[in-house]
Coordinates of C-alpha atoms in Angstrom, one line a residue:
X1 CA 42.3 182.5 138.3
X2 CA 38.6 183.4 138.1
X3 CA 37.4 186.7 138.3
X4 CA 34.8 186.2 140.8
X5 CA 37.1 184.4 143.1
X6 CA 36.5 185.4 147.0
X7 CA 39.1 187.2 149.1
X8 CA 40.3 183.6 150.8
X9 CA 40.3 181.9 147.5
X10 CA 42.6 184.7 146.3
X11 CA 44.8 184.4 149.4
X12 CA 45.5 181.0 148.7
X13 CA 46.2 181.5 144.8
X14 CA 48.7 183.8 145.7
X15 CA 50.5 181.9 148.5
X16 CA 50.3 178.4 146.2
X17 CA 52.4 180.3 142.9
X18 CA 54.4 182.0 145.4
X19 CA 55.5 178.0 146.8
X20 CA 55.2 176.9 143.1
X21 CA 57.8 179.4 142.0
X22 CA 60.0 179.2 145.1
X23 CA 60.0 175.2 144.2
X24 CA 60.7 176.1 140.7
X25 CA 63.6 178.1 141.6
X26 CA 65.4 176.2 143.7
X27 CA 64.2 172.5 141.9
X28 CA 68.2 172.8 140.2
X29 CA 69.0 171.9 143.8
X30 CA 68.9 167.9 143.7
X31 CA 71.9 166.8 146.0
X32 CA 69.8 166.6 148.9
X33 CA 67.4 163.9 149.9
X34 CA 64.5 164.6 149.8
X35 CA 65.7 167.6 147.4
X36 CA 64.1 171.1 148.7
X37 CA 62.4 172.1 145.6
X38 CA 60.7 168.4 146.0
X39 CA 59.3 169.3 149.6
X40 CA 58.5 173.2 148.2
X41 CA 56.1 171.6 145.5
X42 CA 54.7 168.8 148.1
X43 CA 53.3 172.3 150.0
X44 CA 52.4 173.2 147.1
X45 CA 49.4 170.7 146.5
X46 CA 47.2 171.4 148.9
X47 CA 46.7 175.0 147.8
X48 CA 46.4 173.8 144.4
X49 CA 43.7 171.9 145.3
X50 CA 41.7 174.1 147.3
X51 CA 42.5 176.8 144.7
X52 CA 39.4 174.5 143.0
X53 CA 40.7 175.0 139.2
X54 CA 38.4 173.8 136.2
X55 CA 39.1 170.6 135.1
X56 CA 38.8 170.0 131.0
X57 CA 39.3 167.1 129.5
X58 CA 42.7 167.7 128.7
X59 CA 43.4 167.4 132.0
X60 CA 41.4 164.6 132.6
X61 CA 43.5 162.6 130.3
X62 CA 46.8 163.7 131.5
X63 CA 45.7 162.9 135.1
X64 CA 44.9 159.6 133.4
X65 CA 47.9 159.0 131.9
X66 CA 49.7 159.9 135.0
X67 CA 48.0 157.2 137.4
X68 CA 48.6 154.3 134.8
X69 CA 52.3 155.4 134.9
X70 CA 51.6 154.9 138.4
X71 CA 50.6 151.9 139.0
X72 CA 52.3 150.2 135.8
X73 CA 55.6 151.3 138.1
X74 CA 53.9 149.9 141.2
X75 CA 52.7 146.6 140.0
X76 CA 56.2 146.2 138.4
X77 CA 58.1 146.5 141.2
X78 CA 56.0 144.6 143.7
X79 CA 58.4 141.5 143.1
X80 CA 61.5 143.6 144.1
X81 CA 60.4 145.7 146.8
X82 CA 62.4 144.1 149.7
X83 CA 65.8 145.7 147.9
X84 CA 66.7 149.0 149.4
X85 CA 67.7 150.5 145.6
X86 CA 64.0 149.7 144.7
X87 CA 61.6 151.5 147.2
X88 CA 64.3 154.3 146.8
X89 CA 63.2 154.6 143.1
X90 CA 59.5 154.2 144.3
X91 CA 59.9 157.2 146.4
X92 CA 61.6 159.1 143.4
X93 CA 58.9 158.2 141.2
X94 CA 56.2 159.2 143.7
X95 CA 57.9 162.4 144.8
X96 CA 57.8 163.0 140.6
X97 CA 54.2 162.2 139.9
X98 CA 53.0 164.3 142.5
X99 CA 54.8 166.8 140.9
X100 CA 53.5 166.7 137.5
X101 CA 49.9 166.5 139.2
X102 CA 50.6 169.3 141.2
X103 CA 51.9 171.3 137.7
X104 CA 49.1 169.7 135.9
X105 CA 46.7 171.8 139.2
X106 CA 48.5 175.1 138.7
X107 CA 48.3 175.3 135.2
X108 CA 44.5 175.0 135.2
X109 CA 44.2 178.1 137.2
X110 CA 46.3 180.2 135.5
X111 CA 46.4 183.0 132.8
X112 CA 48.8 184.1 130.2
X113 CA 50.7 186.1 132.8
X114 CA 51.3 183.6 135.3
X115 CA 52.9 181.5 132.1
X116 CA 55.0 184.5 131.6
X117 CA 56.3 184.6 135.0
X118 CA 56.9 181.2 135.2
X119 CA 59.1 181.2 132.2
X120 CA 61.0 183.6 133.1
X121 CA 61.8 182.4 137.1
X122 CA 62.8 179.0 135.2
X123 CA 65.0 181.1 133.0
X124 CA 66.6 182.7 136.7
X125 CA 67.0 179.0 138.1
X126 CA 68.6 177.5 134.7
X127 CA 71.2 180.6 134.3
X128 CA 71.8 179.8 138.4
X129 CA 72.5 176.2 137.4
X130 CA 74.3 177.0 134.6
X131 CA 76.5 179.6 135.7
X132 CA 77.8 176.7 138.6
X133 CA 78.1 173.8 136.3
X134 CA 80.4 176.4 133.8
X135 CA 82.7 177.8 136.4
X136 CA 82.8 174.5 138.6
X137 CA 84.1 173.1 134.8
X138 CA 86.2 176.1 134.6
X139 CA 87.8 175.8 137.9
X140 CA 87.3 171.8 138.7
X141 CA 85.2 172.6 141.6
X142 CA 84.3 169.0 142.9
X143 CA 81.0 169.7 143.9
X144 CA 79.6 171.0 140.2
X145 CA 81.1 168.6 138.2
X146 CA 80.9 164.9 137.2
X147 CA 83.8 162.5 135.8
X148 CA 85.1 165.9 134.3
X149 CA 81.5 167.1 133.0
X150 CA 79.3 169.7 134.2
X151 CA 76.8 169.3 136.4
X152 CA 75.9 172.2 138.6
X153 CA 73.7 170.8 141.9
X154 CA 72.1 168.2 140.2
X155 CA 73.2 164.5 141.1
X156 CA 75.0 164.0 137.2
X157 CA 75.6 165.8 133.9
X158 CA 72.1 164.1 132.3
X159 CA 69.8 165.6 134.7
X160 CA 71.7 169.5 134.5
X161 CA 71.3 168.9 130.6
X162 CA 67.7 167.9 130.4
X163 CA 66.8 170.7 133.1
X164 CA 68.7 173.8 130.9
X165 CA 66.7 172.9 127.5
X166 CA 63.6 174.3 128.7
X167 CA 65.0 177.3 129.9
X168 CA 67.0 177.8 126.5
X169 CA 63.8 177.4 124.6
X170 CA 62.3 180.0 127.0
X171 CA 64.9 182.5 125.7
X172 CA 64.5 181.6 121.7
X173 CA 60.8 182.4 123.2
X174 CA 61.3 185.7 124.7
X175 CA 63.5 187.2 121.9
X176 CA 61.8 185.9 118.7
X177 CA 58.5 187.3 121.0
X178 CA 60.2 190.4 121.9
X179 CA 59.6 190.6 125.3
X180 CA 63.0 191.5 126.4
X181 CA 66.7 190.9 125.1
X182 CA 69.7 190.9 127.2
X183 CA 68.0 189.0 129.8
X184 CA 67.1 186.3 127.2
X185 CA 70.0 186.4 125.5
X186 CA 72.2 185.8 128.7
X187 CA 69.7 182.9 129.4
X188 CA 70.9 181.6 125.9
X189 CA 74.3 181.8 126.0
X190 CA 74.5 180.7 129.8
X191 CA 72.3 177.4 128.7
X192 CA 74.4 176.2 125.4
X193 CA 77.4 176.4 127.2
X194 CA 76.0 174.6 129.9
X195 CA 74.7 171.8 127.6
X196 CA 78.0 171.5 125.7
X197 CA 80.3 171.1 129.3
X198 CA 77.3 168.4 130.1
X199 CA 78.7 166.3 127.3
X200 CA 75.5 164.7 127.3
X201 CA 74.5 163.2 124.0
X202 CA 70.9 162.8 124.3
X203 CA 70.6 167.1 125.6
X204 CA 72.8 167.8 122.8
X205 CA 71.1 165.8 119.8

C-alpha cells in the first residue's frame, strides 16, 4: 500500500484484504454452487480496483496471458454452447479468471507483511481442509470423502490435493525461515497426510 495513501483509500485497502482473506479462508469450501469463497473474491474486485495499485510489466503480461486464456476458451466452445455441461464450465472458468485477476490486483498493492499474512490464513484454511478429509477417511464420513479417498469440502480428491500443496510449502517456508514452529509444523503434518488419503498421483509425484 502507498504511504501517502488518503484516509478513504486506506479504508478501502483494509476492507478489500479483509474480503480477500475471508475468501481465502473459506475457498476449501467448493460443494456449493456458486461456492462462497467464489462470491467472497467477486466482492473483492471492486475494491481492488479502486485500491488503484501500480501496474509493472509483470503484471501487464500476466493480465495478458490471462485474457488469451480467455478467449482461447471462449472461441473454443462457441460450437458447443447450447449443451448445459458447457456454459457450466464457461461459468467455472470465468468465476476462475476473475479470480486470478483479482489476486493478480491485490498483490500489486501489497508489502511483505500482507504476503506474510496471507500465508499463514492459507496455512489455517488447508489444516481446516485437512483435518475434514483425515477424520471423514478415518471415520467414512460420506460427506469428506470420495470412492474411499479424502476429500474434505471440495467436490473430489484432485482438487483437496492440489489445494494442500501450497499450504505445505507455506510451512517448509515458515520453519526453514523461522518464523514460528509448532504452528508450521502442524500445517505440515496435517497437509502430507491429507495428500497421501487423496490418493491422488499427480499431488503426490
Amino acid at each position: 500500500m502507498q504511504a501517502q495513501a488518503s484516509p478513504i483509500q486506506a479504508g478501502i485497502f483494509k476492507t478489500r484484504n479483509f474480503l480477500f482473506f475471508v475468501a481465502v479462508l473459506i475457498m476449501h469450501w467448493t460443494l456449493p454452487r456458486p461456492a462462497p469463497g467464489d462470491v467472497v473474491f467477486m466482492l473483492a474486485f471492486l475494491p481492488s480496483i479502486l485500491v488503484n495499485p501500480r501496474v509493472h510489466k509483470q503484471a501487464m503480461v500476466f493480465l495478458l496471458l490471462v485474457c488469451i486464456w480467455g478467449l482461447s476458451v471462449y472461441f473454443s466452445s462457441i460450437d458447443y454452447f447450447g449443451e448445459p455441461a458447457v456454459r457450466f464450465q464457461l461459468f467455472a472458468h470465468t468465476f476462475c479468471m476473475m479470480l486470478t485477476v483479482t489476486s493478480c490486483l491485490v498483490a500489486l498493492s501489497w508489502g511483505e507483511d500482507d504476503f506474510l499474512k496471507l500465508m499463514k490464513i492459507y496455512m489455517v484454511a488447508c489444516c481446516v481442509s485437512a483435518t475434514l478429509g483425515v477424520v471423514g477417511f478415518a471415520a467414512h464420513i460420506p460427506l469428506f470423502i470420495w470412492d474411499d479417498r479424502a476429500k474434505g469440502l471440495f467436490d473430489e480428491p484432485i482438487m483437496f490435493g492440489g489445494f494442500l500443496l501450497p499450504g505445505l510449502f507455506a510451512a517448509m517456508y515458515m520453519l526453514t525461515a523461522r518464523r514460528g514452529f509448532w504452528f508450521p509444523l502442524i500445517t505440515m503434518v496435517l497437509c502430507v497426510a491429507g495428500e497421501v488419503l487423496s490418493f491422488s498421483r499427480a499431488d503426490v509425484v
